[in-house]
mmCIF file of N, CA and C in Angstrom:
data_model
loop_
_atom_site.group_PDB
_atom_site.id
_atom_site.type_symbol
_atom_site.label_atom_id
_atom_site.label_comp_id
_atom_site.label_asym_id
_atom_site.label_seq_id
_atom_site.Cartn_x
_atom_site.Cartn_y
_atom_site.Cartn_z
ATOM 1 N N GLN W 1 14.230 -40.242 22.869
ATOM 2 C CA GLN W 1 12.917 -40.071 23.441
ATOM 3 C C GLN W 1 12.792 -38.679 24.043
ATOM 4 N N VAL W 2 12.616 -37.688 23.179
ATOM 5 C CA VAL W 2 12.471 -36.300 23.596
ATOM 6 C C VAL W 2 10.996 -35.969 23.736
ATOM 7 N N GLN W 3 10.649 -35.327 24.827
ATOM 8 C CA GLN W 3 9.284 -34.879 25.040
ATOM 9 C C GLN W 3 9.275 -33.484 25.641
ATOM 10 N N LEU W 4 8.377 -32.643 25.137
ATOM 11 C CA LEU W 4 8.036 -31.368 25.749
ATOM 12 C C LEU W 4 6.545 -31.419 26.037
ATOM 13 N N VAL W 5 6.173 -31.345 27.297
ATOM 14 C CA VAL W 5 4.784 -31.514 27.707
ATOM 15 C C VAL W 5 4.312 -30.243 28.385
ATOM 16 N N GLU W 6 3.380 -29.536 27.730
ATOM 17 C CA GLU W 6 2.818 -28.307 28.280
ATOM 18 C C GLU W 6 1.639 -28.622 29.194
ATOM 19 N N SER W 7 1.441 -27.754 30.174
ATOM 20 C CA SER W 7 0.287 -27.844 31.045
ATOM 21 C C SER W 7 -0.020 -26.455 31.586
ATOM 22 N N GLY W 8 -1.170 -26.306 32.217
ATOM 23 C CA GLY W 8 -1.537 -25.064 32.868
ATOM 24 C C GLY W 8 -2.526 -24.202 32.120
ATOM 25 N N GLY W 9 -2.874 -24.575 30.902
ATOM 26 C CA GLY W 9 -3.863 -23.821 30.164
ATOM 27 C C GLY W 9 -5.250 -24.005 30.744
ATOM 28 N N GLY W 10 -6.172 -23.166 30.287
ATOM 29 C CA GLY W 10 -7.534 -23.250 30.760
ATOM 30 C C GLY W 10 -8.309 -21.992 30.461
ATOM 31 N N LEU W 11 -9.441 -21.840 31.129
ATOM 32 C CA LEU W 11 -10.349 -20.709 30.957
ATOM 33 C C LEU W 11 -10.187 -19.736 32.113
ATOM 34 N N VAL W 12 -9.952 -18.462 31.787
ATOM 35 C CA VAL W 12 -9.858 -17.409 32.793
ATOM 36 C C VAL W 12 -10.618 -16.187 32.319
ATOM 37 N N GLN W 13 -11.006 -15.334 33.266
ATOM 38 C CA GLN W 13 -11.667 -14.079 32.940
ATOM 39 C C GLN W 13 -10.647 -13.024 32.537
ATOM 40 N N PRO W 14 -11.062 -12.037 31.739
ATOM 41 C CA PRO W 14 -10.157 -10.923 31.444
ATOM 42 C C PRO W 14 -9.609 -10.314 32.725
ATOM 43 N N GLY W 15 -8.306 -10.008 32.698
ATOM 44 C CA GLY W 15 -7.623 -9.503 33.879
ATOM 45 C C GLY W 15 -7.068 -10.573 34.779
ATOM 46 N N GLY W 16 -7.396 -11.823 34.521
ATOM 47 C CA GLY W 16 -6.919 -12.926 35.325
ATOM 48 C C GLY W 16 -5.528 -13.375 34.938
ATOM 49 N N SER W 17 -5.070 -14.435 35.600
ATOM 50 C CA SER W 17 -3.714 -14.941 35.417
ATOM 51 C C SER W 17 -3.716 -16.446 35.215
ATOM 52 N N LEU W 18 -2.726 -16.920 34.478
ATOM 53 C CA LEU W 18 -2.431 -18.334 34.328
ATOM 54 C C LEU W 18 -0.923 -18.511 34.326
ATOM 55 N N ARG W 19 -0.472 -19.676 34.767
ATOM 56 C CA ARG W 19 0.926 -20.043 34.630
ATOM 57 C C ARG W 19 1.036 -21.318 33.814
ATOM 58 N N LEU W 20 1.653 -21.215 32.640
ATOM 59 C CA LEU W 20 1.909 -22.369 31.805
ATOM 60 C C LEU W 20 3.241 -23.001 32.186
ATOM 61 N N SER W 21 3.309 -24.320 32.093
ATOM 62 C CA SER W 21 4.532 -25.064 32.345
ATOM 63 C C SER W 21 4.858 -25.925 31.135
ATOM 64 N N CYS W 22 6.132 -26.100 30.878
ATOM 65 C CA CYS W 22 6.613 -27.009 29.843
ATOM 66 C C CYS W 22 7.703 -27.861 30.464
ATOM 67 N N ALA W 23 7.431 -29.143 30.619
ATOM 68 C CA ALA W 23 8.371 -30.080 31.213
ATOM 69 C C ALA W 23 9.101 -30.824 30.108
ATOM 70 N N ALA W 24 10.421 -30.739 30.112
ATOM 71 C CA ALA W 24 11.250 -31.352 29.081
ATOM 72 C C ALA W 24 11.903 -32.616 29.599
ATOM 73 N N SER W 25 12.019 -33.603 28.726
ATOM 74 C CA SER W 25 12.755 -34.821 29.031
ATOM 75 C C SER W 25 13.480 -35.279 27.773
ATOM 76 N N GLY W 26 14.574 -36.003 27.962
ATOM 77 C CA GLY W 26 15.328 -36.529 26.837
ATOM 78 C C GLY W 26 16.298 -35.556 26.201
ATOM 79 N N ILE W 27 16.490 -34.381 26.799
ATOM 80 C CA ILE W 27 17.452 -33.399 26.313
ATOM 81 C C ILE W 27 18.323 -32.927 27.468
ATOM 82 N N ILE W 28 19.488 -32.402 27.122
ATOM 83 C CA ILE W 28 20.321 -31.718 28.117
ATOM 84 C C ILE W 28 19.761 -30.304 28.219
ATOM 85 N N PHE W 29 18.892 -30.108 29.180
ATOM 86 C CA PHE W 29 18.023 -28.938 29.228
ATOM 87 C C PHE W 29 18.812 -27.636 29.245
ATOM 88 N N ASN W 30 19.913 -27.586 29.981
ATOM 89 C CA ASN W 30 20.635 -26.323 30.121
ATOM 90 C C ASN W 30 21.408 -25.907 28.874
ATOM 91 N N LEU W 31 21.406 -26.730 27.819
ATOM 92 C CA LEU W 31 21.986 -26.352 26.541
ATOM 93 C C LEU W 31 20.965 -25.724 25.592
ATOM 94 N N TYR W 32 19.703 -25.687 25.970
ATOM 95 C CA TYR W 32 18.635 -25.279 25.068
ATOM 96 C C TYR W 32 18.076 -23.912 25.409
ATOM 97 N N ASN W 33 17.896 -23.090 24.372
ATOM 98 C CA ASN W 33 17.026 -21.933 24.486
ATOM 99 C C ASN W 33 15.589 -22.444 24.529
ATOM 100 N N MET W 34 14.772 -21.835 25.368
ATOM 101 C CA MET W 34 13.384 -22.250 25.516
ATOM 102 C C MET W 34 12.471 -21.093 25.128
ATOM 103 N N ASN W 35 11.392 -21.438 24.455
ATOM 104 C CA ASN W 35 10.522 -20.432 23.855
ATOM 105 C C ASN W 35 9.062 -20.811 24.037
ATOM 106 N N TRP W 36 8.208 -19.784 24.088
ATOM 107 C CA TRP W 36 6.771 -19.958 23.991
ATOM 108 C C TRP W 36 6.282 -19.268 22.728
ATOM 109 N N TYR W 37 5.511 -20.002 21.930
ATOM 110 C CA TYR W 37 4.836 -19.489 20.748
ATOM 111 C C TYR W 37 3.331 -19.586 20.942
ATOM 112 N N ARG W 38 2.600 -18.822 20.153
ATOM 113 C CA ARG W 38 1.156 -18.990 20.073
ATOM 114 C C ARG W 38 0.710 -18.792 18.633
ATOM 115 N N GLN W 39 -0.427 -19.374 18.305
ATOM 116 C CA GLN W 39 -0.952 -19.281 16.949
ATOM 117 C C GLN W 39 -2.455 -19.097 17.007
ATOM 118 N N ALA W 40 -2.899 -17.891 16.687
ATOM 119 C CA ALA W 40 -4.320 -17.585 16.630
ATOM 120 C C ALA W 40 -4.899 -18.088 15.313
ATOM 121 N N PRO W 41 -6.218 -18.332 15.284
ATOM 122 C CA PRO W 41 -6.837 -18.824 14.043
ATOM 123 C C PRO W 41 -6.573 -17.903 12.861
ATOM 124 N N GLY W 42 -6.125 -18.484 11.750
ATOM 125 C CA GLY W 42 -5.878 -17.733 10.537
ATOM 126 C C GLY W 42 -4.661 -16.843 10.561
ATOM 127 N N LYS W 43 -3.820 -16.968 11.586
ATOM 128 C CA LYS W 43 -2.657 -16.109 11.708
ATOM 129 C C LYS W 43 -1.375 -16.935 11.780
ATOM 130 N N GLN W 44 -0.268 -16.281 11.502
ATOM 131 C CA GLN W 44 1.048 -16.890 11.577
ATOM 132 C C GLN W 44 1.399 -17.197 13.035
ATOM 133 N N ARG W 45 2.141 -18.262 13.245
ATOM 134 C CA ARG W 45 2.611 -18.570 14.583
ATOM 135 C C ARG W 45 3.535 -17.455 15.070
ATOM 136 N N GLU W 46 3.315 -17.000 16.292
ATOM 137 C CA GLU W 46 3.968 -15.831 16.853
ATOM 138 C C GLU W 46 4.861 -16.232 18.013
ATOM 139 N N LEU W 47 6.093 -15.735 18.009
ATOM 140 C CA LEU W 47 6.983 -15.929 19.148
ATOM 141 C C LEU W 47 6.559 -14.989 20.270
ATOM 142 N N VAL W 48 6.199 -15.557 21.407
ATOM 143 C CA VAL W 48 5.706 -14.792 22.547
ATOM 144 C C VAL W 48 6.836 -14.402 23.483
ATOM 145 N N ALA W 49 7.691 -15.363 23.821
ATOM 146 C CA ALA W 49 8.754 -15.124 24.797
ATOM 147 C C ALA W 49 9.871 -16.131 24.605
ATOM 148 N N THR W 50 11.086 -15.708 24.910
ATOM 149 C CA THR W 50 12.277 -16.541 24.829
ATOM 150 C C THR W 50 13.080 -16.395 26.107
ATOM 151 N N ILE W 51 13.635 -17.491 26.579
ATOM 152 C CA ILE W 51 14.693 -17.435 27.577
ATOM 153 C C ILE W 51 15.836 -18.299 27.058
ATOM 154 N N THR W 52 17.007 -17.697 26.899
ATOM 155 C CA THR W 52 18.144 -18.406 26.337
ATOM 156 C C THR W 52 18.738 -19.369 27.354
ATOM 157 N N ALA W 53 19.649 -20.216 26.863
ATOM 158 C CA ALA W 53 20.370 -21.113 27.758
ATOM 159 C C ALA W 53 21.108 -20.329 28.845
ATOM 160 N N GLY W 54 21.521 -19.112 28.532
ATOM 161 C CA GLY W 54 22.197 -18.260 29.494
ATOM 162 C C GLY W 54 21.288 -17.423 30.362
ATOM 163 N N GLY W 55 19.966 -17.541 30.182
ATOM 164 C CA GLY W 55 19.020 -16.857 31.047
ATOM 165 C C GLY W 55 18.565 -15.495 30.554
ATOM 166 N N ILE W 56 18.895 -15.119 29.328
ATOM 167 C CA ILE W 56 18.466 -13.840 28.772
ATOM 168 C C ILE W 56 17.053 -13.975 28.222
ATOM 169 N N THR W 57 16.192 -13.025 28.536
ATOM 170 C CA THR W 57 14.788 -13.082 28.133
ATOM 171 C C THR W 57 14.463 -12.041 27.086
ATOM 172 N N ASN W 58 13.414 -12.326 26.308
ATOM 173 C CA ASN W 58 12.888 -11.400 25.323
ATOM 174 C C ASN W 58 11.402 -11.683 25.158
ATOM 175 N N TYR W 59 10.625 -10.627 24.827
ATOM 176 C CA TYR W 59 9.181 -10.735 24.752
ATOM 177 C C TYR W 59 8.640 -10.022 23.530
ATOM 178 N N ALA W 60 7.544 -10.540 23.009
ATOM 179 C CA ALA W 60 6.792 -9.816 22.008
ATOM 180 C C ALA W 60 6.214 -8.544 22.623
ATOM 181 N N ASP W 61 6.120 -7.485 21.819
ATOM 182 C CA ASP W 61 5.589 -6.221 22.324
ATOM 183 C C ASP W 61 4.180 -6.379 22.901
ATOM 184 N N SER W 62 3.398 -7.271 22.333
ATOM 185 C CA SER W 62 2.015 -7.436 22.750
ATOM 186 C C SER W 62 1.865 -7.996 24.163
ATOM 187 N N VAL W 63 2.909 -8.623 24.690
ATOM 188 C CA VAL W 63 2.832 -9.225 26.017
ATOM 189 C C VAL W 63 3.805 -8.613 27.006
ATOM 190 N N LYS W 64 4.660 -7.721 26.557
ATOM 191 C CA LYS W 64 5.672 -7.123 27.422
ATOM 192 C C LYS W 64 5.007 -6.400 28.591
ATOM 193 N N GLY W 65 5.504 -6.669 29.785
ATOM 194 C CA GLY W 65 4.927 -6.093 30.987
ATOM 195 C C GLY W 65 3.825 -6.918 31.603
ATOM 196 N N ARG W 66 3.305 -7.904 30.871
ATOM 197 C CA ARG W 66 2.238 -8.761 31.382
ATOM 198 C C ARG W 66 2.694 -10.197 31.596
ATOM 199 N N PHE W 67 3.576 -10.691 30.720
ATOM 200 C CA PHE W 67 4.028 -12.083 30.766
ATOM 201 C C PHE W 67 5.478 -12.133 31.243
ATOM 202 N N THR W 68 5.832 -13.213 31.943
ATOM 203 C CA THR W 68 7.194 -13.445 32.391
ATOM 204 C C THR W 68 7.584 -14.886 32.107
ATOM 205 N N ILE W 69 8.694 -15.075 31.396
ATOM 206 C CA ILE W 69 9.223 -16.406 31.148
ATOM 207 C C ILE W 69 10.347 -16.681 32.140
ATOM 208 N N SER W 70 10.410 -17.909 32.632
ATOM 209 C CA SER W 70 11.462 -18.303 33.558
ATOM 210 C C SER W 70 11.760 -19.782 33.355
ATOM 211 N N ARG W 71 12.878 -20.232 33.905
ATOM 212 C CA ARG W 71 13.230 -21.641 33.768
ATOM 213 C C ARG W 71 13.824 -22.158 35.061
ATOM 214 N N ASP W 72 13.593 -23.428 35.315
ATOM 215 C CA ASP W 72 14.149 -24.137 36.452
ATOM 216 C C ASP W 72 14.992 -25.269 35.880
ATOM 217 N N ASN W 73 16.299 -25.039 35.801
ATOM 218 C CA ASN W 73 17.173 -26.026 35.172
ATOM 219 C C ASN W 73 17.297 -27.306 36.000
ATOM 220 N N ALA W 74 17.082 -27.223 37.303
ATOM 221 C CA ALA W 74 17.131 -28.415 38.141
ATOM 222 C C ALA W 74 15.962 -29.345 37.865
ATOM 223 N N GLN W 75 14.804 -28.775 37.465
ATOM 224 C CA GLN W 75 13.608 -29.562 37.205
ATOM 225 C C GLN W 75 13.310 -29.730 35.724
ATOM 226 N N ASN W 76 14.101 -29.107 34.854
ATOM 227 C CA ASN W 76 13.890 -29.162 33.404
ATOM 228 C C ASN W 76 12.510 -28.640 33.016
ATOM 229 N N ILE W 77 12.137 -27.498 33.574
ATOM 230 C CA ILE W 77 10.839 -26.899 33.313
ATOM 231 C C ILE W 77 11.021 -25.436 32.929
ATOM 232 N N VAL W 78 10.280 -25.001 31.916
ATOM 233 C CA VAL W 78 10.170 -23.592 31.585
ATOM 234 C C VAL W 78 8.733 -23.160 31.859
ATOM 235 N N TYR W 79 8.581 -21.947 32.394
ATOM 236 C CA TYR W 79 7.280 -21.420 32.762
ATOM 237 C C TYR W 79 6.956 -20.174 31.950
ATOM 238 N N LEU W 80 5.672 -19.913 31.792
ATOM 239 C CA LEU W 80 5.194 -18.642 31.278
ATOM 240 C C LEU W 80 4.107 -18.147 32.224
ATOM 241 N N GLN W 81 4.450 -17.160 33.037
ATOM 242 C CA GLN W 81 3.484 -16.525 33.918
ATOM 243 C C GLN W 81 2.758 -15.449 33.131
ATOM 244 N N MET W 82 1.448 -15.568 33.017
ATOM 245 C CA MET W 82 0.628 -14.666 32.221
ATOM 246 C C MET W 82 -0.321 -13.920 33.152
ATOM 247 N N ASN W 83 -0.140 -12.608 33.253
ATOM 248 C CA ASN W 83 -0.972 -11.755 34.085
ATOM 249 C C ASN W 83 -1.745 -10.777 33.216
ATOM 250 N N ASN W 84 -2.802 -10.216 33.792
ATOM 251 C CA ASN W 84 -3.624 -9.222 33.096
ATOM 252 C C ASN W 84 -4.050 -9.721 31.718
ATOM 253 N N LEU W 85 -4.561 -10.923 31.685
ATOM 254 C CA LEU W 85 -4.898 -11.558 30.418
ATOM 255 C C LEU W 85 -6.037 -10.839 29.719
ATOM 256 N N LYS W 86 -5.956 -10.818 28.394
ATOM 257 C CA LYS W 86 -6.922 -10.159 27.535
ATOM 258 C C LYS W 86 -7.563 -11.184 26.606
ATOM 259 N N PRO W 87 -8.778 -10.918 26.122
ATOM 260 C CA PRO W 87 -9.399 -11.857 25.176
ATOM 261 C C PRO W 87 -8.525 -12.168 23.968
ATOM 262 N N GLU W 88 -7.746 -11.202 23.504
ATOM 263 C CA GLU W 88 -6.884 -11.438 22.355
ATOM 264 C C GLU W 88 -5.708 -12.370 22.638
ATOM 265 N N ASP W 89 -5.491 -12.725 23.911
ATOM 266 C CA ASP W 89 -4.498 -13.739 24.253
ATOM 267 C C ASP W 89 -5.016 -15.156 24.034
ATOM 268 N N THR W 90 -6.281 -15.297 23.701
ATOM 269 C CA THR W 90 -6.898 -16.604 23.522
ATOM 270 C C THR W 90 -6.334 -17.302 22.290
ATOM 271 N N THR W 91 -5.725 -18.447 22.513
ATOM 272 C CA THR W 91 -5.212 -19.285 21.429
ATOM 273 C C THR W 91 -4.481 -20.467 22.047
ATOM 274 N N VAL W 92 -3.871 -21.280 21.188
ATOM 275 C CA VAL W 92 -3.053 -22.395 21.635
ATOM 276 C C VAL W 92 -1.620 -21.908 21.809
ATOM 277 N N TYR W 93 -1.014 -22.268 22.931
ATOM 278 C CA TYR W 93 0.362 -21.907 23.246
ATOM 279 C C TYR W 93 1.243 -23.143 23.146
ATOM 280 N N TYR W 94 2.408 -22.974 22.509
ATOM 281 C CA TYR W 94 3.326 -24.069 22.247
ATOM 282 C C TYR W 94 4.697 -23.809 22.855
ATOM 283 N N CYS W 95 5.281 -24.832 23.427
ATOM 284 C CA CYS W 95 6.646 -24.810 23.914
ATOM 285 C C CYS W 95 7.591 -25.254 22.802
ATOM 286 N N TYR W 96 8.714 -24.572 22.657
ATOM 287 C CA TYR W 96 9.699 -24.876 21.614
ATOM 288 C C TYR W 96 11.102 -24.782 22.202
ATOM 289 N N ALA W 97 11.891 -25.831 22.000
ATOM 290 C CA ALA W 97 13.261 -25.889 22.481
ATOM 291 C C ALA W 97 14.216 -25.901 21.298
ATOM 292 N N ASP W 98 15.234 -25.050 21.330
ATOM 293 C CA ASP W 98 16.263 -25.077 20.300
ATOM 294 C C ASP W 98 17.635 -25.090 20.957
ATOM 295 N N ARG W 99 18.449 -26.033 20.525
ATOM 296 C CA ARG W 99 19.768 -26.227 21.118
ATOM 297 C C ARG W 99 20.677 -25.058 20.767
ATOM 298 N N SER W 100 21.412 -24.564 21.763
ATOM 299 C CA SER W 100 22.174 -23.329 21.604
ATOM 300 C C SER W 100 23.530 -23.524 20.941
ATOM 301 N N ILE W 101 24.025 -24.755 20.912
ATOM 302 C CA ILE W 101 25.309 -25.068 20.291
ATOM 303 C C ILE W 101 25.122 -26.235 19.331
ATOM 304 N N PRO W 102 26.005 -26.363 18.318
ATOM 305 C CA PRO W 102 25.897 -27.507 17.408
ATOM 306 C C PRO W 102 26.103 -28.818 18.144
ATOM 307 N N PRO W 103 25.485 -29.901 17.701
ATOM 308 C CA PRO W 103 24.554 -29.977 16.581
ATOM 309 C C PRO W 103 23.201 -29.373 16.946
ATOM 310 N N PHE W 104 22.696 -28.475 16.094
ATOM 311 C CA PHE W 104 21.445 -27.796 16.367
ATOM 312 C C PHE W 104 20.280 -28.768 16.246
ATOM 313 N N ARG W 105 19.465 -28.812 17.275
ATOM 314 C CA ARG W 105 18.282 -29.652 17.328
ATOM 315 C C ARG W 105 17.120 -28.837 17.865
ATOM 316 N N ASN W 106 15.925 -29.149 17.395
ATOM 317 C CA ASN W 106 14.743 -28.369 17.741
ATOM 318 C C ASN W 106 13.567 -29.296 18.003
ATOM 319 N N TYR W 107 12.743 -28.935 18.983
ATOM 320 C CA TYR W 107 11.611 -29.761 19.368
ATOM 321 C C TYR W 107 10.422 -28.887 19.733
ATOM 322 N N TRP W 108 9.222 -29.377 19.386
ATOM 323 C CA TRP W 108 7.962 -28.711 19.702
ATOM 324 C C TRP W 108 7.145 -29.531 20.690
ATOM 325 N N GLY W 109 6.464 -28.836 21.578
ATOM 326 C CA GLY W 109 5.452 -29.462 22.403
ATOM 327 C C GLY W 109 4.134 -29.567 21.665
ATOM 328 N N GLN W 110 3.151 -30.189 22.315
ATOM 329 C CA GLN W 110 1.868 -30.469 21.670
ATOM 330 C C GLN W 110 0.886 -29.308 21.750
ATOM 331 N N GLY W 111 1.144 -28.348 22.602
ATOM 332 C CA GLY W 111 0.284 -27.190 22.757
ATOM 333 C C GLY W 111 -0.686 -27.310 23.912
ATOM 334 N N THR W 112 -1.064 -26.166 24.461
ATOM 335 C CA THR W 112 -2.074 -26.095 25.506
ATOM 336 C C THR W 112 -2.974 -24.892 25.240
ATOM 337 N N GLN W 113 -4.270 -25.075 25.409
ATOM 338 C CA GLN W 113 -5.261 -24.056 25.071
ATOM 339 C C GLN W 113 -5.422 -23.057 26.202
ATOM 340 N N VAL W 114 -5.381 -21.773 25.852
ATOM 341 C CA VAL W 114 -5.687 -20.683 26.771
ATOM 342 C C VAL W 114 -6.891 -19.930 26.228
ATOM 343 N N THR W 115 -7.914 -19.784 27.060
ATOM 344 C CA THR W 115 -9.120 -19.056 26.679
ATOM 345 C C THR W 115 -9.397 -17.979 27.709
ATOM 346 N N VAL W 116 -9.513 -16.730 27.252
ATOM 347 C CA VAL W 116 -9.778 -15.585 28.119
ATOM 348 C C VAL W 116 -11.149 -15.041 27.742
ATOM 349 N N SER W 117 -12.110 -15.220 28.633
ATOM 350 C CA SER W 117 -13.489 -14.866 28.317
ATOM 351 C C SER W 117 -14.268 -14.616 29.596
ATOM 352 N N SER W 118 -15.180 -13.645 29.548
ATOM 353 C CA SER W 118 -16.030 -13.370 30.688
ATOM 354 C C SER W 118 -17.321 -14.180 30.605
#
């Protein structure tokens, strides 16, 4: 019974901020790399940010300096703090967990909508 449940999406004005949360259950959370993806209409799904099981982070160039990924292993939650939001950030954001050691297992969340509009 694995679940990844995203929350925190919504409507914000350009330049505003949102914090997305992904709450995991049914996995040994500290063994998993955690990721945020997004998929704009008509475009390929894009990796936005990664935080490894060891705490190493990486970001897409389009969000570097604006977004911060973090994790709370005690609460089994990964966050995406999004600042200085732009209209082009508007899309559905997905949480993705991939196990860092064999047996490799992967799970997707259901997605949460982010809309940046004045």
